[in-house]
PDB file of C-alpha atoms and ligand atoms in Angstrom:
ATOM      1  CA  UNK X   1      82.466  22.271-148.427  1.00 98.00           C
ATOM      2  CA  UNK X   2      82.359  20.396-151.527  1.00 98.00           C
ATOM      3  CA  UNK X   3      86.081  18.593-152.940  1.00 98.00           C
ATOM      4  CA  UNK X   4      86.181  19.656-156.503  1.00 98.00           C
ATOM      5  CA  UNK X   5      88.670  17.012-157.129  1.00 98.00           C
ATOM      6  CA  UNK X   6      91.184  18.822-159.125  1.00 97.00           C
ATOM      7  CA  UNK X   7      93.044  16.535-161.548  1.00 96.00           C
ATOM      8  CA  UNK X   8      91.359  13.839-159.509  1.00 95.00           C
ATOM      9  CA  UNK X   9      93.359  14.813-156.154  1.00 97.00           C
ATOM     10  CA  UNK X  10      91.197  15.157-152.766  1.00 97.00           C
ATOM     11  CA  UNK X  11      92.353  18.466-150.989  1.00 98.00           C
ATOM     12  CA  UNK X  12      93.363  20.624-153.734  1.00 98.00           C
ATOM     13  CA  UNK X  13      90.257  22.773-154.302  1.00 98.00           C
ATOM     14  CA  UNK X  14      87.305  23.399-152.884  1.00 98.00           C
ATOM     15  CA  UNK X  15      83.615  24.804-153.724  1.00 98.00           C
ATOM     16  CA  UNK X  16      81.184  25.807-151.187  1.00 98.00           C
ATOM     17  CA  UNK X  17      77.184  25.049-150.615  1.00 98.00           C
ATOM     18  CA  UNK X  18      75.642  27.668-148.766  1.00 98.00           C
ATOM     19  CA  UNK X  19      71.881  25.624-147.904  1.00 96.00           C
ATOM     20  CA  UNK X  20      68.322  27.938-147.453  1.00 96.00           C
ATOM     21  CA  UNK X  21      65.421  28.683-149.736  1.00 97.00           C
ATOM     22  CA  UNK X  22      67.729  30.141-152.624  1.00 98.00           C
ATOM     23  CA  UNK X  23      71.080  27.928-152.406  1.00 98.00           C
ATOM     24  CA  UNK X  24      74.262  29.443-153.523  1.00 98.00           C
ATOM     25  CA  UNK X  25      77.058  26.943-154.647  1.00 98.00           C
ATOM     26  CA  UNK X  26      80.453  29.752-153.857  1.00 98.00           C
ATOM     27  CA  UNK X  27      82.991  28.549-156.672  1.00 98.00           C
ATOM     28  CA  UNK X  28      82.624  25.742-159.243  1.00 98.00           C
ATOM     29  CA  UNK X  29      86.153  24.537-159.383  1.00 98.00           C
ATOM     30  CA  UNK X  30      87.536  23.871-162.914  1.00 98.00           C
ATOM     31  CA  UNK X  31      85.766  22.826-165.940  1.00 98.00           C
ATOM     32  CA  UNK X  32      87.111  19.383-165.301  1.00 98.00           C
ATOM     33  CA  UNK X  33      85.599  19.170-161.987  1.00 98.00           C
ATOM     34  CA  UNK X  34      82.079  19.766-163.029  1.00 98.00           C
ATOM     35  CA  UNK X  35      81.171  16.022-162.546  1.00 98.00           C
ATOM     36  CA  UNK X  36      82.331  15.926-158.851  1.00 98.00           C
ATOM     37  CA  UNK X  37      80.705  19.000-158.317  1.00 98.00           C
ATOM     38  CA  UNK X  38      77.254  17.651-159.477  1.00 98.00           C
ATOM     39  CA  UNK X  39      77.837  14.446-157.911  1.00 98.00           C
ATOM     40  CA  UNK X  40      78.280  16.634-154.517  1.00 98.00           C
ATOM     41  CA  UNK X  41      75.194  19.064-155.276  1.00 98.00           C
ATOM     42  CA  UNK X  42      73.293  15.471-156.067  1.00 98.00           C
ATOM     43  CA  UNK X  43      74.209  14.166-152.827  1.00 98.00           C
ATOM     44  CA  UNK X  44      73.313  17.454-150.738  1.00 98.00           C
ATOM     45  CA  UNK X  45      69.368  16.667-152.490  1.00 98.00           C
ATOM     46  CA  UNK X  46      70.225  19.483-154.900  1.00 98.00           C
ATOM     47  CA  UNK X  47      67.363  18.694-157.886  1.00 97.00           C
ATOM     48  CA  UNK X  48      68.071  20.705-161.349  1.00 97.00           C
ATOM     49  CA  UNK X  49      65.491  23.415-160.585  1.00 98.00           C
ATOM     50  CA  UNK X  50      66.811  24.062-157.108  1.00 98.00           C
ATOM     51  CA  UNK X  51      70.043  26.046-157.100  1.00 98.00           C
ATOM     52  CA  UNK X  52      69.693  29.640-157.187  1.00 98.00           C
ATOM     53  CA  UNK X  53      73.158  31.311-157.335  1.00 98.00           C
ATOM     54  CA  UNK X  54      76.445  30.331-158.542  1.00 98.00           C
ATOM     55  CA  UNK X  55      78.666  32.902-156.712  1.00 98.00           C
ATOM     56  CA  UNK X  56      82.276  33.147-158.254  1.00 98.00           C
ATOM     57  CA  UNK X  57      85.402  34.778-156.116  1.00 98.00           C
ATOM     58  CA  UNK X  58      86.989  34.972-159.222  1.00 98.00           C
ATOM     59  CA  UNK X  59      87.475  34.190-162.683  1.00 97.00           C
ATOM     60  CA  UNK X  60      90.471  31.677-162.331  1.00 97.00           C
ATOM     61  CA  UNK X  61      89.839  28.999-164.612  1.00 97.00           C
ATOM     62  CA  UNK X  62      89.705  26.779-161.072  1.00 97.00           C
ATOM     63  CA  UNK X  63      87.274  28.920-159.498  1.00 98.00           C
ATOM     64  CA  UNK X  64      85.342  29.268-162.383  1.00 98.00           C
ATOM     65  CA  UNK X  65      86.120  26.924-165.211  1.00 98.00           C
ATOM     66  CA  UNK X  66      82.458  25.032-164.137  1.00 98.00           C
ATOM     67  CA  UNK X  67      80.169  27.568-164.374  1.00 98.00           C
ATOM     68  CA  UNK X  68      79.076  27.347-168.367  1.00 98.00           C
ATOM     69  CA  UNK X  69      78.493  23.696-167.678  1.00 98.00           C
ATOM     70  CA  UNK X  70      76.666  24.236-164.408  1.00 98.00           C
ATOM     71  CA  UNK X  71      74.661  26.953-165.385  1.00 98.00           C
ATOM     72  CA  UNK X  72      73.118  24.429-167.769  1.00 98.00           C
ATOM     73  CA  UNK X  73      72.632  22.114-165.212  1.00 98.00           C
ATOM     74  CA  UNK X  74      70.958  24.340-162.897  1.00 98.00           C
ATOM     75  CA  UNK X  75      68.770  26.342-165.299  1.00 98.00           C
ATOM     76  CA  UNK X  76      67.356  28.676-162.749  1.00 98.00           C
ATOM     77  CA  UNK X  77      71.060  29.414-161.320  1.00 98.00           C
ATOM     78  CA  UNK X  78      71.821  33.358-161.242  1.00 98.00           C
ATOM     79  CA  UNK X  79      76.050  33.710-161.759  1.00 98.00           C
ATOM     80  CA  UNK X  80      77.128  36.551-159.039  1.00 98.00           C
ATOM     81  CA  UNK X  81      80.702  37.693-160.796  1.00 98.00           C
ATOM     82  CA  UNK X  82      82.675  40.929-160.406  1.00 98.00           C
ATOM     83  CA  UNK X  83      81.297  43.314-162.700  1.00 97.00           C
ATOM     84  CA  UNK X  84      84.834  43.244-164.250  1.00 96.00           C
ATOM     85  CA  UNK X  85      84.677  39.224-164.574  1.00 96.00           C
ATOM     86  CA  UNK X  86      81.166  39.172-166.266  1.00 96.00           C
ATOM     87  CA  UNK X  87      82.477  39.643-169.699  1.00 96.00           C
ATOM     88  CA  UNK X  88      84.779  36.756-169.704  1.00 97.00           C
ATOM     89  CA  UNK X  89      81.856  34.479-168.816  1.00 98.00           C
ATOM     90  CA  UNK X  90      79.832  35.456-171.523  1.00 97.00           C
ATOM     91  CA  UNK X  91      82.918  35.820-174.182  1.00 97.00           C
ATOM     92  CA  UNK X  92      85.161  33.187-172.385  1.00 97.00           C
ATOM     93  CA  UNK X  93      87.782  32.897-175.451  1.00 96.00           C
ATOM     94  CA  UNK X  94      90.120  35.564-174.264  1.00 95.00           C
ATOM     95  CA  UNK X  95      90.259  34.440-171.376  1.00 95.00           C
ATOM     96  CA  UNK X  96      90.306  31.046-172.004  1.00 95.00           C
ATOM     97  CA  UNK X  97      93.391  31.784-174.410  1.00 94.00           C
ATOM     98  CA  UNK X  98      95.486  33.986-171.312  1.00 92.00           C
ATOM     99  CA  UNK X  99      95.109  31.035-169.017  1.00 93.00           C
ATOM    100  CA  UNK X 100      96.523  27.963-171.581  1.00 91.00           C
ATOM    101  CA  UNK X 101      99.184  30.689-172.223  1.00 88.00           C
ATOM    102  CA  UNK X 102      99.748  30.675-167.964  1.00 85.00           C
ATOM    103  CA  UNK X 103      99.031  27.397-167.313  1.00 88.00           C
ATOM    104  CA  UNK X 104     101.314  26.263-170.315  1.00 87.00           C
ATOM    105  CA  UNK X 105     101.596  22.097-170.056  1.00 88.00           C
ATOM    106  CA  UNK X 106      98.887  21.900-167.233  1.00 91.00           C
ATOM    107  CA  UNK X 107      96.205  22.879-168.931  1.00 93.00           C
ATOM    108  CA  UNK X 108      94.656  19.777-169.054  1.00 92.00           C
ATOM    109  CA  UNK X 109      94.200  20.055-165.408  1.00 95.00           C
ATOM    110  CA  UNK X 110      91.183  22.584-166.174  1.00 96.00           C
ATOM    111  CA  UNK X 111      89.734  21.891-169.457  1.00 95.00           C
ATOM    112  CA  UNK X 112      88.611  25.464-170.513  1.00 96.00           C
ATOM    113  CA  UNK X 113      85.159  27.310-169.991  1.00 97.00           C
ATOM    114  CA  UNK X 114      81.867  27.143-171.829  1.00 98.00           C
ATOM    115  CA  UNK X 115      80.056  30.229-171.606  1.00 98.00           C
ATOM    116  CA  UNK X 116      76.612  31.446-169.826  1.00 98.00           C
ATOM    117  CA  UNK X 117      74.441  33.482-171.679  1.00 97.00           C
ATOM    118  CA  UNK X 118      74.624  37.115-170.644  1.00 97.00           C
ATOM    119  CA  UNK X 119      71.308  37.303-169.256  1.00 98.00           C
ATOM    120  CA  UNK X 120      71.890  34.732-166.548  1.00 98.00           C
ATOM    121  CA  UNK X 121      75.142  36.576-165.208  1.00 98.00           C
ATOM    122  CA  UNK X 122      74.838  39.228-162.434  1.00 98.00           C
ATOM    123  CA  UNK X 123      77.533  41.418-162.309  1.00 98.00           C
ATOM    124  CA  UNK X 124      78.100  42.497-158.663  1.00 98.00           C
ATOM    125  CA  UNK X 125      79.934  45.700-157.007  1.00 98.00           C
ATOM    126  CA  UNK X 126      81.678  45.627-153.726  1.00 98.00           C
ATOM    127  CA  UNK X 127      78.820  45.130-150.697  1.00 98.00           C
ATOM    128  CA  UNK X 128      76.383  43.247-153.437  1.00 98.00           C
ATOM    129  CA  UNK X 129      73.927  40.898-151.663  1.00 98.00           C
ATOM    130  CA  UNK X 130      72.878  37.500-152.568  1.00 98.00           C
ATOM    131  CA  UNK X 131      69.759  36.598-150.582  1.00 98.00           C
ATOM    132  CA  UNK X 132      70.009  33.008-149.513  1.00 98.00           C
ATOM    133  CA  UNK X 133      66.623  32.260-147.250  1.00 96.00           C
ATOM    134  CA  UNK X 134      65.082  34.612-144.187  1.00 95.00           C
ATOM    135  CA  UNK X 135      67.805  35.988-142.426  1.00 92.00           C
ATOM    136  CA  UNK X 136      70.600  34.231-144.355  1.00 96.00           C
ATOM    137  CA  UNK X 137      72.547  36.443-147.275  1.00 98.00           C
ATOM    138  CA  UNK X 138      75.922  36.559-148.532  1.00 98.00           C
ATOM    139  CA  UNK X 139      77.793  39.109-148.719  1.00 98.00           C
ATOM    140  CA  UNK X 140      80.126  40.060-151.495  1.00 98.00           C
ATOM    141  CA  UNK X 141      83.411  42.146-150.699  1.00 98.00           C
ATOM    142  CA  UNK X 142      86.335  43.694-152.688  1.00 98.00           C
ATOM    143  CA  UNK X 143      89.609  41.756-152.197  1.00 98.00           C
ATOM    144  CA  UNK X 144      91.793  42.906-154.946  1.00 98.00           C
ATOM    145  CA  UNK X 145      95.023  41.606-154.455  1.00 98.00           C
ATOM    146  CA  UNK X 146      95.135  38.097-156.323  1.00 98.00           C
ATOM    147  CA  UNK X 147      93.046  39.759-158.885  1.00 97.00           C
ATOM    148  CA  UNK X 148      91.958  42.789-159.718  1.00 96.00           C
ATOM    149  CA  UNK X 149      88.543  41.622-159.506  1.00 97.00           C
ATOM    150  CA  UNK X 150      89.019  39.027-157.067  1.00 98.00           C
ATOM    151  CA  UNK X 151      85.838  39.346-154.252  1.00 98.00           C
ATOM    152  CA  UNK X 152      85.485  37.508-150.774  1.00 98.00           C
ATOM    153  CA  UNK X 153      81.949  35.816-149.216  1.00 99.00           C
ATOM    154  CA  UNK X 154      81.147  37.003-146.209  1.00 98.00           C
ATOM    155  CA  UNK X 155      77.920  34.639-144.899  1.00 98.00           C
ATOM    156  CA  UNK X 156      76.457  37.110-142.068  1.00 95.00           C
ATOM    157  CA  UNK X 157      74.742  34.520-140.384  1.00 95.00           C
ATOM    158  CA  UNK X 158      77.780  32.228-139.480  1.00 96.00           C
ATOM    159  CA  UNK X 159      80.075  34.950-139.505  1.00 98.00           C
ATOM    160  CA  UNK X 160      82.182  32.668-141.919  1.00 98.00           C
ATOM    161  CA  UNK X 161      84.343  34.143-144.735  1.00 98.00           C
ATOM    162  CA  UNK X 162      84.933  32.630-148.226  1.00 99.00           C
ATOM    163  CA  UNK X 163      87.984  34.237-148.956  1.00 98.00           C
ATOM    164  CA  UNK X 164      89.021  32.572-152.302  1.00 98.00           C
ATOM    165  CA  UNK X 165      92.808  33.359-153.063  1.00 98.00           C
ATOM    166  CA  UNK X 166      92.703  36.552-150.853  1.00 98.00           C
ATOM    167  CA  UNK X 167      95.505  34.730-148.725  1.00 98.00           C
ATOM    168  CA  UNK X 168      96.941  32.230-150.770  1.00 98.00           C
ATOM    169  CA  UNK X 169      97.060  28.570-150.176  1.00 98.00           C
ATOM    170  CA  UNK X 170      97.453  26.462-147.483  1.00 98.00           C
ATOM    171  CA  UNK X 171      97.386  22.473-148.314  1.00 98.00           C
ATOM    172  CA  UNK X 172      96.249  20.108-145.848  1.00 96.00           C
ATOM    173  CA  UNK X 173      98.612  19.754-142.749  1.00 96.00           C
ATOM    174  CA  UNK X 174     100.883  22.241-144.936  1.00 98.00           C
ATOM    175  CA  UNK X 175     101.883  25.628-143.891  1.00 98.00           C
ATOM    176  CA  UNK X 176     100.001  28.963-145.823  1.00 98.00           C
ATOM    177  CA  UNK X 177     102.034  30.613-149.268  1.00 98.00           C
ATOM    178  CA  UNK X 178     100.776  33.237-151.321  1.00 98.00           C
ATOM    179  CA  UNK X 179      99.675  32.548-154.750  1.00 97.00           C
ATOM    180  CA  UNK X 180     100.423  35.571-157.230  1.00 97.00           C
ATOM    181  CA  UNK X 181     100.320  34.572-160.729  1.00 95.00           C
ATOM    182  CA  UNK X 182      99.631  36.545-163.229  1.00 93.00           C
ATOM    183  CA  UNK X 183      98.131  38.722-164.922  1.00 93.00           C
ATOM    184  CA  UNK X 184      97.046  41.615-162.419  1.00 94.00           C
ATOM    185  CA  UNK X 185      98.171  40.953-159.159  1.00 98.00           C
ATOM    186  CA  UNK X 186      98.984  43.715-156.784  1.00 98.00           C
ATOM    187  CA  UNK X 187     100.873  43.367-152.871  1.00 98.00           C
ATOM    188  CA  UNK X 188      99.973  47.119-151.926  1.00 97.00           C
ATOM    189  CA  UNK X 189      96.071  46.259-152.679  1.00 98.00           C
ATOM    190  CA  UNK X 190      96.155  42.401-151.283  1.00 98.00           C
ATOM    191  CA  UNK X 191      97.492  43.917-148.130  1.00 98.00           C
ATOM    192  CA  UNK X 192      94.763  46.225-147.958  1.00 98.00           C
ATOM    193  CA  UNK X 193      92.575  43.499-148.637  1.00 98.00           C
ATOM    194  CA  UNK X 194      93.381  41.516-145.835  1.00 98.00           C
ATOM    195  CA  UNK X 195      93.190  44.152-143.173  1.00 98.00           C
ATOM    196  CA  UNK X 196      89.523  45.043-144.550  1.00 98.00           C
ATOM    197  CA  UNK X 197      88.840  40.735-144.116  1.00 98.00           C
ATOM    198  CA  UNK X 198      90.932  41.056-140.253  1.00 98.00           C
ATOM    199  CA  UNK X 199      88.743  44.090-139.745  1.00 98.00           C
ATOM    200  CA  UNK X 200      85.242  41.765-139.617  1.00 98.00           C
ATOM    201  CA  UNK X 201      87.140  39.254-136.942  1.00 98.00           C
ATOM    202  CA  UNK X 202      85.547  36.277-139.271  1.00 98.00           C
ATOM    203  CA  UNK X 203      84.414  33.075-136.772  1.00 98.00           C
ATOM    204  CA  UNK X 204      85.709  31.197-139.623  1.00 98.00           C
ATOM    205  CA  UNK X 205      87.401  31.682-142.585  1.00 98.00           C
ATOM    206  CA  UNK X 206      87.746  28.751-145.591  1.00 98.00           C
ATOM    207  CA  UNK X 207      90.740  29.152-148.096  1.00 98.00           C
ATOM    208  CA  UNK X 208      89.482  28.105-151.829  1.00 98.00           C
ATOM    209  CA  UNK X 209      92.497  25.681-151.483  1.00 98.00           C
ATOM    210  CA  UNK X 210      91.658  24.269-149.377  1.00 98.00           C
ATOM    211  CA  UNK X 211      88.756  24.998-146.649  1.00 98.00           C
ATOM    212  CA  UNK X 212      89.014  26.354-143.294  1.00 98.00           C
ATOM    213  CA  UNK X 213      92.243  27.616-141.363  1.00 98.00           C
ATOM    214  CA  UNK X 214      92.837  26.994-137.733  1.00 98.00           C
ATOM    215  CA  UNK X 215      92.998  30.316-136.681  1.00 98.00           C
ATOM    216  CA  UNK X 216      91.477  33.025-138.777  1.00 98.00           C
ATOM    217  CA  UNK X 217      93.145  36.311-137.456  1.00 98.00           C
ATOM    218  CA  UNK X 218      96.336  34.337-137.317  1.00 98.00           C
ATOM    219  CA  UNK X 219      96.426  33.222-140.670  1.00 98.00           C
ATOM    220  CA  UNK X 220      95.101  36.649-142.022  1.00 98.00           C
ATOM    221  CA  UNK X 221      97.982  38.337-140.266  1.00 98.00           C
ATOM    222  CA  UNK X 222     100.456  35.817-142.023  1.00 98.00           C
ATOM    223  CA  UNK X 223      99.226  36.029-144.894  1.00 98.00           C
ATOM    224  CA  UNK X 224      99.545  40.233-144.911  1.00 98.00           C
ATOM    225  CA  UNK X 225     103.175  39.628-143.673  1.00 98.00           C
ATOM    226  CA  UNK X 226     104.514  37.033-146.910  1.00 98.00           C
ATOM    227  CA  UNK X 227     103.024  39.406-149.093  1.00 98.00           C
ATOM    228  CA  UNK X 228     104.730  42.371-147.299  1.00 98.00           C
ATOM    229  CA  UNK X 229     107.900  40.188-147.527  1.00 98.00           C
ATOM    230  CA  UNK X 230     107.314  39.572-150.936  1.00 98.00           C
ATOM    231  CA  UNK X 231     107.064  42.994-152.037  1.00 97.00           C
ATOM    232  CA  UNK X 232     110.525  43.648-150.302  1.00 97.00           C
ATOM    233  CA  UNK X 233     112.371  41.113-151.841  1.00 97.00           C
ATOM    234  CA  UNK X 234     110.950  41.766-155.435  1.00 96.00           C
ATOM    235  CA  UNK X 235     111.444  45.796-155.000  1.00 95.00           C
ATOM    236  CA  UNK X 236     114.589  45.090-154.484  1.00 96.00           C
ATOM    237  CA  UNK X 237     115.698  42.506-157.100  1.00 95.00           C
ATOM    238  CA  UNK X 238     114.188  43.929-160.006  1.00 89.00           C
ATOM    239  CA  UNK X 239     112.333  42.328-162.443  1.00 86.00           C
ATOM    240  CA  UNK X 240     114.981  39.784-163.646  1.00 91.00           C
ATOM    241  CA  UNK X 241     113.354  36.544-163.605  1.00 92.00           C
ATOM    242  CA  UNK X 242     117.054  34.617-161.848  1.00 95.00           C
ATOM    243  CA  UNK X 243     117.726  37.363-159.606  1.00 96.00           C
ATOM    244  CA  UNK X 244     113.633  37.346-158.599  1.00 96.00           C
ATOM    245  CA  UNK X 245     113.165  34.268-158.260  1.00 96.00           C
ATOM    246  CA  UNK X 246     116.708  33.858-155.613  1.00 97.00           C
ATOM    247  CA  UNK X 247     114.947  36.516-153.644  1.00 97.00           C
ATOM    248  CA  UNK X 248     111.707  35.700-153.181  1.00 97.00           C
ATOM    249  CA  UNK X 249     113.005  32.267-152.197  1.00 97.00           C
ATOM    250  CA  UNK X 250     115.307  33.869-149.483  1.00 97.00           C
ATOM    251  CA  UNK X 251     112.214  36.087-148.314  1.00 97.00           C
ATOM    252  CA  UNK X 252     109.636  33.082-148.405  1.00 98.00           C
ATOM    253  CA  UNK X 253     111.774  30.398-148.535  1.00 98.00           C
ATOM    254  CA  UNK X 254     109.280  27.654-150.622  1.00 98.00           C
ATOM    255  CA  UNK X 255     109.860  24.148-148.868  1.00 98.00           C
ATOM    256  CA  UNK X 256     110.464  25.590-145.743  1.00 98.00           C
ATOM    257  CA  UNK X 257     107.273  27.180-145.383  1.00 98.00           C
ATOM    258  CA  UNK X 258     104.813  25.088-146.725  1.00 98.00           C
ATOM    259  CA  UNK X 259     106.509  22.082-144.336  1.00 98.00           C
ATOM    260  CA  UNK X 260     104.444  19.293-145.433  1.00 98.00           C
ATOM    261  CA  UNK X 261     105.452  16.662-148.215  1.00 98.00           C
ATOM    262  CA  UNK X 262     101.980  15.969-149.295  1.00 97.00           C
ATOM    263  CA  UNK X 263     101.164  19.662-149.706  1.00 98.00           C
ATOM    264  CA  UNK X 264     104.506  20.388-151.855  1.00 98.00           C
ATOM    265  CA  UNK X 265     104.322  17.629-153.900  1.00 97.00           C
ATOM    266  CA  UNK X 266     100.258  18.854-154.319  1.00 97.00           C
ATOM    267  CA  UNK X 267     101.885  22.503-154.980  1.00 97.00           C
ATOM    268  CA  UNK X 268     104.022  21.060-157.605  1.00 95.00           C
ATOM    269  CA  UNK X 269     101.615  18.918-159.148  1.00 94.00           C
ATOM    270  CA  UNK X 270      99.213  22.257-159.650  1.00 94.00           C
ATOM    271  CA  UNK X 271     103.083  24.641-160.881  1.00 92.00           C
ATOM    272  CA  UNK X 272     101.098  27.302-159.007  1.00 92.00           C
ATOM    273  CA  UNK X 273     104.544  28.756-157.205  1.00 91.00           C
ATOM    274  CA  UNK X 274     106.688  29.183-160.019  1.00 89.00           C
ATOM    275  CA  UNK X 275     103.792  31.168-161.600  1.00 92.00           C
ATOM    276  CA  UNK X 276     104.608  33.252-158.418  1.00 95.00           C
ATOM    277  CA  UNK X 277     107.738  34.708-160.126  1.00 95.00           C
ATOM    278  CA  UNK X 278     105.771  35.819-163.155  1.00 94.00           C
ATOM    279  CA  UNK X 279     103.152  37.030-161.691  1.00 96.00           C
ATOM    280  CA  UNK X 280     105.622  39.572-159.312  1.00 97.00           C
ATOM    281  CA  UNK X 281     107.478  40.581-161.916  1.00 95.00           C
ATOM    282  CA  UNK X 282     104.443  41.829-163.618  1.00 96.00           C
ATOM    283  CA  UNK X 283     103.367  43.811-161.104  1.00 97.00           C
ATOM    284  CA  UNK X 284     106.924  45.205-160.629  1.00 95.00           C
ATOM    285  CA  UNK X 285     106.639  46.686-163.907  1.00 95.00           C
ATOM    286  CA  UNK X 286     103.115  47.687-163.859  1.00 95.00           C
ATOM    287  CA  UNK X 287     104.525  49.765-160.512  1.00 90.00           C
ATOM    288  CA  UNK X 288     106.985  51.418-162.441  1.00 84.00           C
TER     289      UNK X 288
HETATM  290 ZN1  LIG U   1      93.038  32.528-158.448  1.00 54.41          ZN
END
């Protein structure tokens, strides 16, 4: 696991370094983190020529905001991507104009996205395999839920999941809380997505933010029950942002269930719950 050191914070988000004959780095971390992450790939004995795959869960601008510069860095670097996320690598401006509009006066936190030339960007279905060394691949699986196109890493060999945003977030020491921001979340297909990730009884399972949870099936099972309490509350409260906003705090009350100081003041810091609000009340009208 490699700290990305978002907005210069330890324990906010996290990349991954899968070692073998072909190394995959799973998630840059923002644009802004690009120099921690090479620092990290530098200190693993990573030389310029040696990383083969750059293997994105999704294209959040903190998942994937490094790749443009990182691709450069690592010339012989293939970018695995959703087939629906390969476009915005190549032509990152729409994309890059959706998230300042999201992120609003954070932006600075993630510093945009250079692009990768098409022809270095591999645009992967659900069950797409990314060879790693003899007996070692990853494993690429459909998670919508987050995202539309959002995909978790299943490593065969460890038995270890890289499940992105699939489940939300869980700070260190603080409790786990779904992130659903928008533009294209969906709590009928997250649900889903989870069972398919409880289904493969994962050794170990690491959360994008931030790295591995206690208990895999446990957290898995949490997670699937917020978002079914989150689909409640919003059903019922309509899309008004006040009236929203009261009731997913009385389903998944915010303070009370992360628990930790550190991780709300981190959660704050990032604004990634009130994006919650938007993001539900976009897919309450995209249910209608
Ligand atoms: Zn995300």
């Amino acid at each position: 696991m490699i700290d990305t050191l978002l907005g210069r914070r330890e324990g906010v988000t996290a990349a991954f370094l899968v070692t073998g004959e072909r190394p995959a780095l799973v998630e840059t971390g923002a644009r802004t983190s690009a120099p921690a992450v090479r620092r990290a790939l530098a200190a693993a004995g990573l030389g310029a020529g040696d990383l083969a795959w750059i293997v994105l869960t999704h294209v959040h601008l903190d998942h994937c905001g490094g790749t443009g510069i990182l691709a450069a860095a690592f010339p012989r670097a293939t970018v695995v991507v959703h087939r629906r996320g390969a476009r915005h690598l190549a032509e990152p401006q729409r994309l890059v104009a959706a998230s300042a509009a999201v992120y609003g006066p954070r932006w600075s936190l993630y510093g945009g996205l250079d692009r990768t030339a098409a022809g270095r960007i591999a645009a992967a279905e659900d069950g797409h395999r990314v060879p790693v060394g003899p007996g070692r691949e990853l494993v690429l699986l459909e998670t919508p839920g987050h995202a539309r196109h959002h995909m978790s890493v299943l490593d065969e060999a460890t038995g270890t999941v890289l499940a992105g945003d699939a489940l939300g977030v869980r700070f260190p020491r603080g409790g786990l809380y779904p992130a659903l921001p928008p533009p294209d979340i969906d709590l009928a297909a997250g649900r889903e997505s989870l069972a398919r990730l409880a289904a493969l009884s994962p050794e170990r399972l690491c959360l994008a933010h931030y790295g591995p949870v206690a208990d895999p099936l446990a957290d898995l099972a949490l997670a699937g029950d917020q978002l079914g309490r989150a689909a409640a509350a919003a059903t019922a409260a309509g899309t008004g942002r006040a009236a929203l906003g009261a009731a997913l705090e009385a389903a998944l009350p915010f303070e009370a269930t992360v628990a930790d100081p550190d991780a709300i003041a981190t959660w704050r810091r990032v604004g990634w719950a009130g994006a919650n609000v938007d993001g539900i009340a976009g897919w309450l009208e995209r249910e209608r």
